[in-house]
């Protein structure tokens, strides 16, 4: 996870992209994925690429990893408000439960 965070920080610095005001990020949601997917690619079109052909959301949304011992663990990511409907459409069409909106898991992570 540290590698991904470092690469994202470097990419933002190279692009000289200012971070958006924190207030504009309010209202997003957290998802989790365990990568236990059927690799069907069904979510790519409805999510407009938010979820790739391997049913995995973009790495630049990831912020935490939990080692559960299965499928490499669970990765948590955040969806900004502007992309919620696209992400939800993509998550919905995946025929296996490999991505879900986080509720209780977030409380456990915050401890």
PDB file of C-alpha atoms in Angstrom:
ATOM      1  CA  UNK A   1       0.000   0.000   0.000  1.00  0.00           C
ATOM      2  CA  UNK A   2       2.863   2.395   0.790  1.00  0.00           C
ATOM      3  CA  UNK A   3       4.224   1.867  -2.734  1.00  0.00           C
ATOM      4  CA  UNK A   4       0.873   2.870  -4.246  1.00  0.00           C
ATOM      5  CA  UNK A   5       0.553   5.939  -2.027  1.00  0.00           C
ATOM      6  CA  UNK A   6       4.087   7.037  -2.926  1.00  0.00           C
ATOM      7  CA  UNK A   7       3.460   6.594  -6.680  1.00  0.00           C
ATOM      8  CA  UNK A   8       0.213   8.583  -6.459  1.00  0.00           C
ATOM      9  CA  UNK A   9       1.959  11.413  -4.576  1.00  0.00           C
ATOM     10  CA  UNK A  10       4.708  11.481  -7.224  1.00  0.00           C
ATOM     11  CA  UNK A  11       2.174  11.498 -10.086  1.00  0.00           C
ATOM     12  CA  UNK A  12       0.310  14.438  -8.564  1.00  0.00           C
ATOM     13  CA  UNK A  13       3.560  16.347  -8.032  1.00  0.00           C
ATOM     14  CA  UNK A  14       4.684  15.746 -11.655  1.00  0.00           C
ATOM     15  CA  UNK A  15       1.313  16.900 -12.979  1.00  0.00           C
ATOM     16  CA  UNK A  16       1.427  19.950 -10.704  1.00  0.00           C
ATOM     17  CA  UNK A  17      -2.201  19.239  -9.845  1.00  0.00           C
ATOM     18  CA  UNK A  18      -3.461  21.087  -6.792  1.00  0.00           C
ATOM     19  CA  UNK A  19      -5.488  19.017  -4.393  1.00  0.00           C
ATOM     20  CA  UNK A  20      -9.188  19.928  -4.383  1.00  0.00           C
ATOM     21  CA  UNK A  21     -10.545  21.768  -1.367  1.00  0.00           C
ATOM     22  CA  UNK A  22     -11.463  19.281   1.337  1.00  0.00           C
ATOM     23  CA  UNK A  23     -15.070  20.488   1.353  1.00  0.00           C
ATOM     24  CA  UNK A  24     -15.539  19.383  -2.245  1.00  0.00           C
ATOM     25  CA  UNK A  25     -14.748  15.808  -1.236  1.00  0.00           C
ATOM     26  CA  UNK A  26     -17.509  15.510   1.376  1.00  0.00           C
ATOM     27  CA  UNK A  27     -20.217  13.022   0.601  1.00  0.00           C
ATOM     28  CA  UNK A  28     -18.093  10.262  -0.910  1.00  0.00           C
ATOM     29  CA  UNK A  29     -18.254   6.628   0.164  1.00  0.00           C
ATOM     30  CA  UNK A  30     -15.812   3.895   1.104  1.00  0.00           C
ATOM     31  CA  UNK A  31     -15.774   0.527  -0.668  1.00  0.00           C
ATOM     32  CA  UNK A  32     -13.894  -2.703  -0.032  1.00  0.00           C
ATOM     33  CA  UNK A  33     -12.669  -5.330  -2.462  1.00  0.00           C
ATOM     34  CA  UNK A  34     -11.137  -8.726  -1.822  1.00  0.00           C
ATOM     35  CA  UNK A  35     -10.192  -9.281  -5.491  1.00  0.00           C
ATOM     36  CA  UNK A  36     -12.168 -12.552  -5.466  1.00  0.00           C
ATOM     37  CA  UNK A  37     -13.607 -11.823  -8.883  1.00  0.00           C
ATOM     38  CA  UNK A  38     -14.677 -13.833 -11.891  1.00  0.00           C
ATOM     39  CA  UNK A  39     -12.739 -11.454 -14.191  1.00  0.00           C
ATOM     40  CA  UNK A  40     -15.798 -10.973 -16.372  1.00  0.00           C
ATOM     41  CA  UNK A  41     -15.235  -7.302 -17.200  1.00  0.00           C
ATOM     42  CA  UNK A  42     -18.944  -6.579 -16.844  1.00  0.00           C
ATOM     43  CA  UNK A  43     -18.378  -3.460 -14.731  1.00  0.00           C
ATOM     44  CA  UNK A  44     -16.065  -1.548 -17.061  1.00  0.00           C
ATOM     45  CA  UNK A  45     -18.713  -0.016 -19.323  1.00  0.00           C
ATOM     46  CA  UNK A  46     -21.390   0.818 -16.703  1.00  0.00           C
ATOM     47  CA  UNK A  47     -18.760   2.376 -14.429  1.00  0.00           C
ATOM     48  CA  UNK A  48     -17.162   4.283 -17.330  1.00  0.00           C
ATOM     49  CA  UNK A  49     -13.825   2.680 -16.440  1.00  0.00           C
ATOM     50  CA  UNK A  50     -13.974   3.301 -12.682  1.00  0.00           C
ATOM     51  CA  UNK A  51     -13.828  -0.511 -12.432  1.00  0.00           C
ATOM     52  CA  UNK A  52     -11.489  -2.192 -14.905  1.00  0.00           C
ATOM     53  CA  UNK A  53     -11.842  -5.390 -16.958  1.00  0.00           C
ATOM     54  CA  UNK A  54     -10.595  -7.381 -13.960  1.00  0.00           C
ATOM     55  CA  UNK A  55     -13.407  -5.941 -11.777  1.00  0.00           C
ATOM     56  CA  UNK A  56     -10.935  -3.840  -9.784  1.00  0.00           C
ATOM     57  CA  UNK A  57     -11.411  -0.126  -8.997  1.00  0.00           C
ATOM     58  CA  UNK A  58      -8.515   2.196  -9.830  1.00  0.00           C
ATOM     59  CA  UNK A  59      -5.515   2.045  -7.516  1.00  0.00           C
ATOM     60  CA  UNK A  60      -5.629   5.803  -7.046  1.00  0.00           C
ATOM     61  CA  UNK A  61      -8.766   5.359  -4.910  1.00  0.00           C
ATOM     62  CA  UNK A  62      -7.143   2.872  -2.489  1.00  0.00           C
ATOM     63  CA  UNK A  63      -6.195   4.025   0.996  1.00  0.00           C
ATOM     64  CA  UNK A  64      -5.889   0.955   3.269  1.00  0.00           C
ATOM     65  CA  UNK A  65      -5.159  -2.768   3.200  1.00  0.00           C
ATOM     66  CA  UNK A  66      -6.304  -5.367   5.723  1.00  0.00           C
ATOM     67  CA  UNK A  67      -4.579  -8.744   5.715  1.00  0.00           C
ATOM     68  CA  UNK A  68      -7.411 -11.231   6.043  1.00  0.00           C
ATOM     69  CA  UNK A  69      -5.480 -14.246   4.775  1.00  0.00           C
ATOM     70  CA  UNK A  70      -7.769 -14.684   1.760  1.00  0.00           C
ATOM     71  CA  UNK A  71      -7.086 -13.542  -1.818  1.00  0.00           C
ATOM     72  CA  UNK A  72      -4.364 -11.161  -0.645  1.00  0.00           C
ATOM     73  CA  UNK A  73      -6.603  -9.445   1.881  1.00  0.00           C
ATOM     74  CA  UNK A  74      -9.074  -6.619   1.540  1.00  0.00           C
ATOM     75  CA  UNK A  75      -8.293  -3.235   0.002  1.00  0.00           C
ATOM     76  CA  UNK A  76     -10.355  -0.192   0.975  1.00  0.00           C
ATOM     77  CA  UNK A  77     -10.937   2.713  -1.353  1.00  0.00           C
ATOM     78  CA  UNK A  78     -12.838   5.953  -1.455  1.00  0.00           C
ATOM     79  CA  UNK A  79     -15.213   7.124  -4.164  1.00  0.00           C
ATOM     80  CA  UNK A  80     -15.633  10.898  -4.527  1.00  0.00           C
ATOM     81  CA  UNK A  81     -19.182  12.260  -4.752  1.00  0.00           C
ATOM     82  CA  UNK A  82     -18.983  12.938  -8.494  1.00  0.00           C
ATOM     83  CA  UNK A  83     -18.273   9.256  -9.232  1.00  0.00           C
ATOM     84  CA  UNK A  84     -20.690   7.576  -6.810  1.00  0.00           C
ATOM     85  CA  UNK A  85     -23.358   6.680  -9.356  1.00  0.00           C
ATOM     86  CA  UNK A  86     -20.817   5.301 -11.861  1.00  0.00           C
ATOM     87  CA  UNK A  87     -19.076   3.230  -9.187  1.00  0.00           C
ATOM     88  CA  UNK A  88     -22.399   1.936  -7.883  1.00  0.00           C
ATOM     89  CA  UNK A  89     -23.495   0.890 -11.387  1.00  0.00           C
ATOM     90  CA  UNK A  90     -20.222  -0.981 -11.845  1.00  0.00           C
ATOM     91  CA  UNK A  91     -20.322  -2.679  -8.451  1.00  0.00           C
ATOM     92  CA  UNK A  92     -23.915  -3.765  -9.046  1.00  0.00           C
ATOM     93  CA  UNK A  93     -23.282  -5.689 -12.275  1.00  0.00           C
ATOM     94  CA  UNK A  94     -20.359  -7.801 -11.047  1.00  0.00           C
ATOM     95  CA  UNK A  95     -21.874 -11.285 -10.627  1.00  0.00           C
ATOM     96  CA  UNK A  96     -19.795 -12.141  -7.532  1.00  0.00           C
ATOM     97  CA  UNK A  97     -19.539 -10.220  -4.260  1.00  0.00           C
ATOM     98  CA  UNK A  98     -16.014  -8.941  -4.806  1.00  0.00           C
ATOM     99  CA  UNK A  99     -16.723  -5.230  -4.148  1.00  0.00           C
ATOM    100  CA  UNK A 100     -19.066  -3.835  -1.533  1.00  0.00           C
ATOM    101  CA  UNK A 101     -19.885  -0.543   0.154  1.00  0.00           C
ATOM    102  CA  UNK A 102     -18.314  -0.386   3.604  1.00  0.00           C
ATOM    103  CA  UNK A 103     -20.346   0.081   6.728  1.00  0.00           C
ATOM    104  CA  UNK A 104     -19.163  -1.759   9.825  1.00  0.00           C
ATOM    105  CA  UNK A 105     -15.669  -2.514   8.470  1.00  0.00           C
ATOM    106  CA  UNK A 106     -14.772   1.170   8.574  1.00  0.00           C
ATOM    107  CA  UNK A 107     -15.398   1.357  12.308  1.00  0.00           C
ATOM    108  CA  UNK A 108     -13.029  -1.577  12.835  1.00  0.00           C
ATOM    109  CA  UNK A 109     -10.349   0.040  10.662  1.00  0.00           C
ATOM    110  CA  UNK A 110     -10.551   3.345  12.560  1.00  0.00           C
ATOM    111  CA  UNK A 111      -9.753   1.719  15.912  1.00  0.00           C
TER     112      UNK A 111
END
